[in-house]
Amino acid sequence: MCCDGTLFLHAKAEREEAERLAAAGHELQEVEEGLRFRLPCQHFQQHRCTIYPERFTSCRSFRCRLLRRLDLGEVTLEDALATVAKARELVSRLSASNGTLTTLEGRRRLRKAGQPSVSASKEEKLSSGRLHLDSLALDMFLEKHFRQKEKREPEPDPS
């Protein structure tokens, strides 16, 4: 889900790989944090990486929150697999309704578009409401189990 755009809009790119990324067809963007390229990755096809042995540094080193928790023994392999299966079920539910909602970009576009107009039929409003709820449910699940939690500075003690 990290390569197909389900979790993220972009992947970090290392400067020393910029030429190789560009040659592979990735359009690099300069941002405050460095370089990045858009997801889904064009090398992710039929649920696998087509350049796996030569994948980029960010792809090679990325470990989602769930995988880190598995490595630390905080969750069992059985629980981790069940979590992945649940995430895929949520993605599949959205895909059945609207395939563009499987990517984070598609879900963000849905939220920006908002609800249907007042003149929309009851069925259109219900369908839109279901899509919004399913979209939010997926992103909340992904946030809880897969995305890295940002380290924040502790709040100052008010006393």
PDB file of C-alpha atoms in Angstrom:
ATOM      1  CA  MET A   1       0.000   0.000   0.000  1.00  0.00           C
ATOM      2  CA  CYS A   2       3.013   2.283   0.206  1.00  0.00           C
ATOM      3  CA  CYS A   3       3.779   1.936  -3.521  1.00  0.00           C
ATOM      4  CA  ASP A   4       0.261   2.070  -4.968  1.00  0.00           C
ATOM      5  CA  GLY A   5      -0.755   5.451  -3.558  1.00  0.00           C
ATOM      6  CA  THR A   6      -3.079   4.061  -0.869  1.00  0.00           C
ATOM      7  CA  LEU A   7      -0.988   5.428   2.007  1.00  0.00           C
ATOM      8  CA  PHE A   8       0.919   8.361   0.551  1.00  0.00           C
ATOM      9  CA  LEU A   9       0.921  10.916  -2.249  1.00  0.00           C
ATOM     10  CA  HIS A  10       4.730  11.000  -2.580  1.00  0.00           C
ATOM     11  CA  ALA A  11       7.873   9.053  -1.758  1.00  0.00           C
ATOM     12  CA  LYS A  12      11.128  10.609  -0.640  1.00  0.00           C
ATOM     13  CA  ALA A  13      13.916  10.620  -3.213  1.00  0.00           C
ATOM     14  CA  GLU A  14      17.596  10.655  -2.379  1.00  0.00           C
ATOM     15  CA  ARG A  15      19.638  13.288  -4.234  1.00  0.00           C
ATOM     16  CA  GLU A  16      22.265  10.755  -5.281  1.00  0.00           C
ATOM     17  CA  GLU A  17      19.532   8.769  -7.046  1.00  0.00           C
ATOM     18  CA  ALA A  18      17.951  11.737  -8.831  1.00  0.00           C
ATOM     19  CA  GLU A  19      19.437  10.866 -12.212  1.00  0.00           C
ATOM     20  CA  ARG A  20      18.393   7.217 -11.939  1.00  0.00           C
ATOM     21  CA  LEU A  21      14.875   8.168 -10.816  1.00  0.00           C
ATOM     22  CA  ALA A  22      14.502  10.601 -13.716  1.00  0.00           C
ATOM     23  CA  ALA A  23      15.826   7.989 -16.168  1.00  0.00           C
ATOM     24  CA  ALA A  24      13.218   5.565 -14.793  1.00  0.00           C
ATOM     25  CA  GLY A  25      10.497   8.089 -15.648  1.00  0.00           C
ATOM     26  CA  HIS A  26       9.883   9.640 -12.241  1.00  0.00           C
ATOM     27  CA  GLU A  27       9.247  13.359 -12.206  1.00  0.00           C
ATOM     28  CA  LEU A  28      11.063  14.747  -9.187  1.00  0.00           C
ATOM     29  CA  GLN A  29       9.749  17.628  -7.123  1.00  0.00           C
ATOM     30  CA  GLU A  30      11.913  19.862  -4.967  1.00  0.00           C
ATOM     31  CA  VAL A  31      10.315  20.487  -1.575  1.00  0.00           C
ATOM     32  CA  GLU A  32      11.580  21.936   1.691  1.00  0.00           C
ATOM     33  CA  GLU A  33      12.465  18.447   2.964  1.00  0.00           C
ATOM     34  CA  GLY A  34      14.381  17.498  -0.217  1.00  0.00           C
ATOM     35  CA  LEU A  35      13.287  15.606  -3.312  1.00  0.00           C
ATOM     36  CA  ARG A  36      10.231  13.449  -3.808  1.00  0.00           C
ATOM     37  CA  PHE A  37       8.307  11.649  -6.537  1.00  0.00           C
ATOM     38  CA  ARG A  38       4.590  11.044  -6.951  1.00  0.00           C
ATOM     39  CA  LEU A  39       2.793   7.843  -6.142  1.00  0.00           C
ATOM     40  CA  PRO A  40       1.482   5.442  -7.268  1.00  0.00           C
ATOM     41  CA  CYS A  41       4.839   4.251  -8.526  1.00  0.00           C
ATOM     42  CA  GLN A  42       4.881   3.236 -12.163  1.00  0.00           C
ATOM     43  CA  HIS A  43       7.056   0.241 -11.268  1.00  0.00           C
ATOM     44  CA  PHE A  44       4.341  -1.231  -9.051  1.00  0.00           C
ATOM     45  CA  GLN A  45       2.347  -3.498 -11.361  1.00  0.00           C
ATOM     46  CA  GLN A  46       0.093  -6.450 -10.625  1.00  0.00           C
ATOM     47  CA  HIS A  47       0.692  -6.040  -6.880  1.00  0.00           C
ATOM     48  CA  ARG A  48       4.471  -6.204  -7.091  1.00  0.00           C
ATOM     49  CA  CYS A  49       7.538  -4.103  -7.728  1.00  0.00           C
ATOM     50  CA  THR A  50       8.931  -4.738 -11.188  1.00  0.00           C
ATOM     51  CA  ILE A  51      12.357  -3.361 -10.207  1.00  0.00           C
ATOM     52  CA  TYR A  52      12.546  -4.892  -6.727  1.00  0.00           C
ATOM     53  CA  PRO A  53      16.262  -5.865  -6.777  1.00  0.00           C
ATOM     54  CA  GLU A  54      17.145  -2.346  -8.000  1.00  0.00           C
ATOM     55  CA  ARG A  55      14.486  -0.395  -6.101  1.00  0.00           C
ATOM     56  CA  PHE A  56      15.289   3.054  -4.781  1.00  0.00           C
ATOM     57  CA  THR A  57      16.729   3.804  -1.336  1.00  0.00           C
ATOM     58  CA  SER A  58      13.484   5.171   0.077  1.00  0.00           C
ATOM     59  CA  CYS A  59      11.651   2.039  -1.074  1.00  0.00           C
ATOM     60  CA  ARG A  60      14.365  -0.219   0.300  1.00  0.00           C
ATOM     61  CA  SER A  61      14.432   1.454   3.710  1.00  0.00           C
ATOM     62  CA  PHE A  62      10.754   2.292   4.297  1.00  0.00           C
ATOM     63  CA  ARG A  63       9.035   0.406   7.099  1.00  0.00           C
ATOM     64  CA  CYS A  64       5.452   1.265   7.919  1.00  0.00           C
ATOM     65  CA  ARG A  65       4.279   1.548  11.499  1.00  0.00           C
ATOM     66  CA  LEU A  66       2.799  -1.960  11.487  1.00  0.00           C
ATOM     67  CA  LEU A  67       6.038  -3.531  10.258  1.00  0.00           C
ATOM     68  CA  ARG A  68       8.044  -1.649  12.875  1.00  0.00           C
ATOM     69  CA  ARG A  69       5.661  -2.858  15.578  1.00  0.00           C
ATOM     70  CA  LEU A  70       6.031  -6.421  14.275  1.00  0.00           C
ATOM     71  CA  ASP A  71       9.837  -6.084  14.356  1.00  0.00           C
ATOM     72  CA  LEU A  72       9.643  -4.902  17.978  1.00  0.00           C
ATOM     73  CA  GLY A  73       7.388  -7.782  18.992  1.00  0.00           C
ATOM     74  CA  GLU A  74       4.508  -5.429  19.820  1.00  0.00           C
ATOM     75  CA  VAL A  75       2.190  -7.370  17.488  1.00  0.00           C
ATOM     76  CA  THR A  76       2.247 -10.978  16.339  1.00  0.00           C
ATOM     77  CA  LEU A  77       2.588 -11.988  12.699  1.00  0.00           C
ATOM     78  CA  GLU A  78      -0.990 -13.289  12.846  1.00  0.00           C
ATOM     79  CA  ASP A  79      -2.272  -9.926  14.117  1.00  0.00           C
ATOM     80  CA  ALA A  80      -0.220  -8.012  11.534  1.00  0.00           C
ATOM     81  CA  LEU A  81      -1.603 -10.161   8.704  1.00  0.00           C
ATOM     82  CA  ALA A  82      -5.141  -9.624  10.028  1.00  0.00           C
ATOM     83  CA  THR A  83      -4.533  -5.856  10.062  1.00  0.00           C
ATOM     84  CA  VAL A  84      -3.299  -5.944   6.465  1.00  0.00           C
ATOM     85  CA  ALA A  85      -6.326  -8.036   5.464  1.00  0.00           C
ATOM     86  CA  LYS A  86      -8.664  -5.504   7.110  1.00  0.00           C
ATOM     87  CA  ALA A  87      -6.950  -2.618   5.299  1.00  0.00           C
ATOM     88  CA  ARG A  88      -7.286  -4.449   1.990  1.00  0.00           C
ATOM     89  CA  GLU A  89     -10.955  -5.099   2.728  1.00  0.00           C
ATOM     90  CA  LEU A  90     -11.534  -1.376   3.308  1.00  0.00           C
ATOM     91  CA  VAL A  91      -9.655  -0.523   0.086  1.00  0.00           C
ATOM     92  CA  SER A  92     -11.640  -3.143  -1.818  1.00  0.00           C
ATOM     93  CA  ARG A  93     -14.942  -1.706  -0.575  1.00  0.00           C
ATOM     94  CA  LEU A  94     -13.979   1.710  -1.918  1.00  0.00           C
ATOM     95  CA  SER A  95     -12.651   0.251  -5.141  1.00  0.00           C
ATOM     96  CA  ALA A  96     -15.967  -1.474  -5.805  1.00  0.00           C
ATOM     97  CA  SER A  97     -17.758   1.875  -5.521  1.00  0.00           C
ATOM     98  CA  ASN A  98     -15.168   4.084  -7.197  1.00  0.00           C
ATOM     99  CA  GLY A  99     -11.712   2.861  -8.252  1.00  0.00           C
ATOM    100  CA  THR A 100     -10.139   6.304  -7.958  1.00  0.00           C
ATOM    101  CA  LEU A 101     -10.726   6.256  -4.195  1.00  0.00           C
ATOM    102  CA  THR A 102      -8.107   3.581  -3.630  1.00  0.00           C
ATOM    103  CA  THR A 103      -5.434   6.298  -3.742  1.00  0.00           C
ATOM    104  CA  LEU A 104      -4.972   8.982  -1.127  1.00  0.00           C
ATOM    105  CA  GLU A 105      -5.154  11.567  -3.911  1.00  0.00           C
ATOM    106  CA  GLY A 106      -8.568  10.263  -4.992  1.00  0.00           C
ATOM    107  CA  ARG A 107      -9.891  10.327  -1.431  1.00  0.00           C
ATOM    108  CA  ARG A 108      -8.657  13.890  -0.919  1.00  0.00           C
ATOM    109  CA  ARG A 109     -10.372  14.955  -4.154  1.00  0.00           C
ATOM    110  CA  LEU A 110     -13.617  13.387  -2.916  1.00  0.00           C
ATOM    111  CA  ARG A 111     -13.454  15.360   0.323  1.00  0.00           C
ATOM    112  CA  LYS A 112     -12.682  18.620  -1.474  1.00  0.00           C
ATOM    113  CA  ALA A 113     -15.642  18.074  -3.785  1.00  0.00           C
ATOM    114  CA  GLY A 114     -17.921  17.842  -0.761  1.00  0.00           C
ATOM    115  CA  GLN A 115     -21.454  16.556  -0.724  1.00  0.00           C
ATOM    116  CA  PRO A 116     -23.800  16.515  -3.739  1.00  0.00           C
ATOM    117  CA  SER A 117     -25.950  19.545  -4.453  1.00  0.00           C
ATOM    118  CA  VAL A 118     -29.268  20.091  -2.727  1.00  0.00           C
ATOM    119  CA  SER A 119     -31.031  19.101  -5.952  1.00  0.00           C
ATOM    120  CA  ALA A 120     -29.357  15.658  -6.027  1.00  0.00           C
ATOM    121  CA  SER A 121     -31.593  12.634  -5.594  1.00  0.00           C
ATOM    122  CA  LYS A 122     -31.870  10.844  -2.268  1.00  0.00           C
ATOM    123  CA  GLU A 123     -29.955   7.883  -3.751  1.00  0.00           C
ATOM    124  CA  GLU A 124     -27.117  10.156  -4.908  1.00  0.00           C
ATOM    125  CA  LYS A 125     -26.886  11.722  -1.467  1.00  0.00           C
ATOM    126  CA  LEU A 126     -26.852   8.319   0.265  1.00  0.00           C
ATOM    127  CA  SER A 127     -24.255   6.964  -2.131  1.00  0.00           C
ATOM    128  CA  SER A 128     -22.059  10.027  -1.653  1.00  0.00           C
ATOM    129  CA  GLY A 129     -22.432   9.811   2.111  1.00  0.00           C
ATOM    130  CA  ARG A 130     -21.387   6.146   2.064  1.00  0.00           C
ATOM    131  CA  LEU A 131     -18.340   6.955  -0.063  1.00  0.00           C
ATOM    132  CA  HIS A 132     -17.298   9.739   2.304  1.00  0.00           C
ATOM    133  CA  LEU A 133     -17.713   7.494   5.360  1.00  0.00           C
ATOM    134  CA  ASP A 134     -15.862   4.576   3.766  1.00  0.00           C
ATOM    135  CA  SER A 135     -13.099   6.952   2.669  1.00  0.00           C
ATOM    136  CA  LEU A 136     -12.714   8.375   6.167  1.00  0.00           C
ATOM    137  CA  ALA A 137     -12.839   4.907   7.736  1.00  0.00           C
ATOM    138  CA  LEU A 138      -9.991   3.760   5.502  1.00  0.00           C
ATOM    139  CA  ASP A 139      -7.833   6.790   6.236  1.00  0.00           C
ATOM    140  CA  MET A 140      -8.422   6.538   9.977  1.00  0.00           C
ATOM    141  CA  PHE A 141      -7.469   2.847   9.862  1.00  0.00           C
ATOM    142  CA  LEU A 142      -4.342   3.577   7.811  1.00  0.00           C
ATOM    143  CA  GLU A 143      -3.374   6.403  10.162  1.00  0.00           C
ATOM    144  CA  LYS A 144      -3.740   4.175  13.204  1.00  0.00           C
ATOM    145  CA  HIS A 145      -1.937   1.106  11.881  1.00  0.00           C
ATOM    146  CA  PHE A 146       0.379   2.031   8.988  1.00  0.00           C
ATOM    147  CA  ARG A 147       1.446   5.667   8.846  1.00  0.00           C
ATOM    148  CA  GLN A 148       4.366   6.802  10.960  1.00  0.00           C
ATOM    149  CA  LYS A 149       3.536   8.976  13.890  1.00  0.00           C
ATOM    150  CA  GLU A 150       5.408  12.258  13.778  1.00  0.00           C
ATOM    151  CA  LYS A 151       7.619  12.930  16.744  1.00  0.00           C
ATOM    152  CA  ARG A 152       6.407  16.096  18.379  1.00  0.00           C
ATOM    153  CA  GLU A 153       8.115  18.272  20.883  1.00  0.00           C
ATOM    154  CA  PRO A 154       6.533  17.951  24.318  1.00  0.00           C
ATOM    155  CA  GLU A 155       4.125  20.712  25.221  1.00  0.00           C
ATOM    156  CA  PRO A 156       5.615  23.196  27.703  1.00  0.00           C
ATOM    157  CA  ASP A 157       4.433  22.784  31.257  1.00  0.00           C
ATOM    158  CA  PRO A 158       1.955  25.624  31.884  1.00  0.00           C
ATOM    159  CA  SER A 159       2.792  25.832  35.597  1.00  0.00           C
TER     160      SER A 159
END
